[in-house]
mmCIF file of C-alpha atoms in Angstrom:
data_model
loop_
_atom_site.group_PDB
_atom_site.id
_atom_site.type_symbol
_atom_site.label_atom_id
_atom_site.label_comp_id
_atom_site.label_asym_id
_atom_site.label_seq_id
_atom_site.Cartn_x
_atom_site.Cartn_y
_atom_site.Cartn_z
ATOM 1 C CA UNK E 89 -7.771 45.383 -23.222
ATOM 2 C CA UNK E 90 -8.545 43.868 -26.505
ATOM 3 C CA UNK E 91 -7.956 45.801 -30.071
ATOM 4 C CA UNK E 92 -9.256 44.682 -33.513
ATOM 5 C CA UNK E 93 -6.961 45.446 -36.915
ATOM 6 C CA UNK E 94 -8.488 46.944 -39.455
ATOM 7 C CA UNK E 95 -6.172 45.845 -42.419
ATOM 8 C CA UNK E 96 -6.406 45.145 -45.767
ATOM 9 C CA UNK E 97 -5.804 41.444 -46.409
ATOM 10 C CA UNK E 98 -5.199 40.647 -49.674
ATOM 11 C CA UNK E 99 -4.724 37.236 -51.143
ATOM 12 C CA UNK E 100 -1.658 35.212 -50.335
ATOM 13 C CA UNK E 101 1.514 35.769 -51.603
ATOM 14 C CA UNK E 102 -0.070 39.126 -53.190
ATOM 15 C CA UNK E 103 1.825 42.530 -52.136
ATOM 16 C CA UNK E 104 -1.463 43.548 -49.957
ATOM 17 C CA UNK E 105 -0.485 40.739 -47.812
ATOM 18 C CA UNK E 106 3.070 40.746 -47.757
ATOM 19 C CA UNK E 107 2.665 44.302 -46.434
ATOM 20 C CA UNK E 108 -0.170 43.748 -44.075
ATOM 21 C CA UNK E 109 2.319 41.294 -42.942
ATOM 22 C CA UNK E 110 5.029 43.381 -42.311
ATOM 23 C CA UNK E 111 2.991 46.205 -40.405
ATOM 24 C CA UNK E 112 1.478 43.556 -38.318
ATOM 25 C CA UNK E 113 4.462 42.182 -37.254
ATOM 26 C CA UNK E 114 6.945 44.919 -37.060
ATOM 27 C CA UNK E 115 4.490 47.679 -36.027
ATOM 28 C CA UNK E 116 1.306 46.433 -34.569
ATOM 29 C CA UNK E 117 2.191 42.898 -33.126
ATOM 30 C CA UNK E 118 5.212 44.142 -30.879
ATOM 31 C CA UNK E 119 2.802 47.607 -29.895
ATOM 32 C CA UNK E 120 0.288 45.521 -28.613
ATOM 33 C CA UNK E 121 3.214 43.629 -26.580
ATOM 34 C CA UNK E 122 4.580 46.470 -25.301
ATOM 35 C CA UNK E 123 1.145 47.683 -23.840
ATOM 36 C CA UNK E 124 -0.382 44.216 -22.621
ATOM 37 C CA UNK E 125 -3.130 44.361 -25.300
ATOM 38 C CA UNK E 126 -4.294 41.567 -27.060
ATOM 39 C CA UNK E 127 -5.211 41.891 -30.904
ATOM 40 C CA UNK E 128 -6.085 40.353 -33.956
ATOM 41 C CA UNK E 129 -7.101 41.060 -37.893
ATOM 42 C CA UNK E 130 -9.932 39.610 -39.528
ATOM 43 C CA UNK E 131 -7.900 36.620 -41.129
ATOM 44 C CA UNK E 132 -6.627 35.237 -38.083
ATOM 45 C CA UNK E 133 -9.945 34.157 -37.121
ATOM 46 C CA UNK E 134 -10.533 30.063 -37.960
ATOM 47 C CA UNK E 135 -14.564 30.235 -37.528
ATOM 48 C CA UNK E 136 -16.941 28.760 -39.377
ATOM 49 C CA UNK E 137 -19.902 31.698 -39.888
ATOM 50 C CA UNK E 138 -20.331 34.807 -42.076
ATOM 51 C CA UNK E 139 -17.243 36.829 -42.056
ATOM 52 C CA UNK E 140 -19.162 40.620 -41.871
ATOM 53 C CA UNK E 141 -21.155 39.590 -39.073
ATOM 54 C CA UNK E 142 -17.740 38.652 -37.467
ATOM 55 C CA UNK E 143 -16.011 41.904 -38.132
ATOM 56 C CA UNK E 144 -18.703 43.675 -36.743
ATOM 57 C CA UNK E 145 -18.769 41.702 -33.448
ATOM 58 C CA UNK E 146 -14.403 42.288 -33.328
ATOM 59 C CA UNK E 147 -15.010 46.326 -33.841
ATOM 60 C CA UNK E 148 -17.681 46.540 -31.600
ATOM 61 C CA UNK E 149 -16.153 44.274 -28.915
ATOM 62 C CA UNK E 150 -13.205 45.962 -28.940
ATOM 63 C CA UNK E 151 -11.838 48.115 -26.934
ATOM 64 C CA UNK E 152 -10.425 50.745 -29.421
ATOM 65 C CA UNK E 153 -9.091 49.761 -32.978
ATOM 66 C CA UNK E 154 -5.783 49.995 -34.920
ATOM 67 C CA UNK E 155 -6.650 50.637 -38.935
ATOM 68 C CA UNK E 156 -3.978 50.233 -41.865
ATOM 69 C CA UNK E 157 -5.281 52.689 -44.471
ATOM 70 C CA UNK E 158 -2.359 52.203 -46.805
ATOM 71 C CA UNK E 159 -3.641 51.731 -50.212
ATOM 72 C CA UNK E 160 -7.057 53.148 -49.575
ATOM 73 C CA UNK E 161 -9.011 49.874 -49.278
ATOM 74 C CA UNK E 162 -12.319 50.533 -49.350
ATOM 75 C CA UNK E 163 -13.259 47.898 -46.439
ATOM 76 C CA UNK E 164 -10.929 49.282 -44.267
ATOM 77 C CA UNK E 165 -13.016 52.413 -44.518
ATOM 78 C CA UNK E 166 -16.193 50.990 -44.113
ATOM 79 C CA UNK E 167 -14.922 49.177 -41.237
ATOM 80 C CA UNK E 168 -13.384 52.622 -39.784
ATOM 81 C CA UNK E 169 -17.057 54.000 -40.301
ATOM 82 C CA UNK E 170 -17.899 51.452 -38.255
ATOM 83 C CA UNK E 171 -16.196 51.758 -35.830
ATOM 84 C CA UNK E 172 -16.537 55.735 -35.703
ATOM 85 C CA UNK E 173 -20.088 55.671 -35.749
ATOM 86 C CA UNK E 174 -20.023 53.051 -32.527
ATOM 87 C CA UNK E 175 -17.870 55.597 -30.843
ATOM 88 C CA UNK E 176 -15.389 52.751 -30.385
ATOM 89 C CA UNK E 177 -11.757 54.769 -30.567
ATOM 90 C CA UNK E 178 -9.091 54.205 -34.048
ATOM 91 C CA UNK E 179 -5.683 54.850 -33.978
ATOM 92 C CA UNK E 180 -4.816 55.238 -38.107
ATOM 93 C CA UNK E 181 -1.843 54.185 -39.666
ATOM 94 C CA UNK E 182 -0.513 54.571 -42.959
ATOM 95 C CA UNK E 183 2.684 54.711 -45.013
ATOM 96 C CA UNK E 184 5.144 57.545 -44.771
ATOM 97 C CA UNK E 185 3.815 61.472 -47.060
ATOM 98 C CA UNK E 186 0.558 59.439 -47.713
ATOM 99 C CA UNK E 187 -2.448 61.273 -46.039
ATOM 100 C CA UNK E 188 -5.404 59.934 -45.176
ATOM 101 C CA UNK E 189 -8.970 61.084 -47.588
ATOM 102 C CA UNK E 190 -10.932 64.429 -46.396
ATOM 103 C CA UNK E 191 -12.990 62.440 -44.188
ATOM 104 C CA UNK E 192 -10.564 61.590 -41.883
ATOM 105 C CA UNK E 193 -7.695 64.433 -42.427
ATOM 106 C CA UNK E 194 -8.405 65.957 -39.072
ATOM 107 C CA UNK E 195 -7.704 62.498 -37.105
ATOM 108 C CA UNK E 196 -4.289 62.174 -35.897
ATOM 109 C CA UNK E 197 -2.254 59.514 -38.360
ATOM 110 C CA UNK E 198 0.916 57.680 -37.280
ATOM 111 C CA UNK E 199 3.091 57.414 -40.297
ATOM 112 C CA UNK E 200 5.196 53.981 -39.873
ATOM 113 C CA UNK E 201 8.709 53.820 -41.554
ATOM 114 C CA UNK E 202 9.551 50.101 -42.605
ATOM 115 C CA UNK E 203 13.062 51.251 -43.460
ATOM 116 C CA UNK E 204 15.598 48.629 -41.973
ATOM 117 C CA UNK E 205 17.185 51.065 -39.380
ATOM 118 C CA UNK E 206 13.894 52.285 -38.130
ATOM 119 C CA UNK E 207 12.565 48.854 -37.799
ATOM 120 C CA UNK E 208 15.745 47.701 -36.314
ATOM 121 C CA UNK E 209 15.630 50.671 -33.460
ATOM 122 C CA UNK E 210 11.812 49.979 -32.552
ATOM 123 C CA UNK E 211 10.425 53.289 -33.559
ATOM 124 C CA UNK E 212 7.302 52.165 -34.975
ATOM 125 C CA UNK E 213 6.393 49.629 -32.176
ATOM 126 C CA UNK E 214 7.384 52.702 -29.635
ATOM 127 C CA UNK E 215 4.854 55.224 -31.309
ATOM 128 C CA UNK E 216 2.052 53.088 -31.582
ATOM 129 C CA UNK E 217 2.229 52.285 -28.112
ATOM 130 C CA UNK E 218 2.337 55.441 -27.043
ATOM 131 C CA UNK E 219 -0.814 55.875 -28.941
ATOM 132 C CA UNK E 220 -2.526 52.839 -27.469
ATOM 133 C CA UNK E 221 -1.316 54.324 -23.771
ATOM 134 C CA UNK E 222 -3.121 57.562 -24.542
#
C-alpha cells in the first residue's frame, strides 16, 4: 500500500517545518513502518515538473492519505478536498484540544501528543497504525 502526506511544509528552518518534521518522523514515519506502507510528503519528491500536477497524481495514486491540519494551512485543505472528492480515504491529524473547521468536524481526528514520554512510549506511532489497519 502506498499513502501520500498531506502536510504543511513551510520553509526551512521555519517552525512549519520543524514541526512537520517532528510529526513525520515521530508519528507518521514509524506508523507507516509498523503497517508495511510506504509514504511520502510533497517535499520529498526531487522531480523536475509542476509541483500541483504532482500532488494531484500522489493523492490520487494513493491508496488512502494521512493529512496534518495543524495550523489550518489552507493547501492542506484543498488537498484534503481533493482527496475527499476522489473518494480516496484521509486519516486527519492534528495537535492535542485543536479541532478540525465545520467541514470536517464529523471525521474522526487523531490528536498526536509530542510530549517526551508519549513519544518515548510509541503512542502516537501505535494509534496511527491502528488507523491505517482499519
Amino acid at each position: 500500500m502506498h499513502c501520500f502526506i498531506i502536510s504543511p511544509i513551510g520553509a526551512i528552518g521555519s517552525e512549519v517545518r520543524r514541526l512537520a518534521d517532528a510529526v513525520f518522523v515521530t508519528v507518521i514515519e514509524p506508523a507507516l513502518a509498523m503497517t508495511n506502507v510506504t509514504g511520502h510528503r510533497a517535499d520529498h519528491i526531487n522531480d523536475v515538473g509542476r509541483i500541483s500536477e504532482q500532488m494531484f497524481n500522489d493523492i490520487l495514486g494513493a491508496d488512502f492519505c494521512i493529512a496534518l491540519l495543524t495550523g489550518s494551512n489552507p493547501n492542506v485543505f484543498y488537498e484534503v478536498a481533493v482527496a475527499h472528492s476522489a473518494g480516496i480515504p484521509v486519516i486527519l491529524l492534528t495537535e492535542p484540544n485543536i479541532d478540525p473547521p465545520f467541514d470536517l468536524k464529523d471525521q474522526r481526528t487523531l490528536h498526536y501528543n509530542l510530549e517526551p514520554v508519549a513519544v518515548f512510549r510509541g503512542d502516537n506511532p501505535r494509534a496511527l497504525a491502528e488507523r491505517i489497519e482499519n
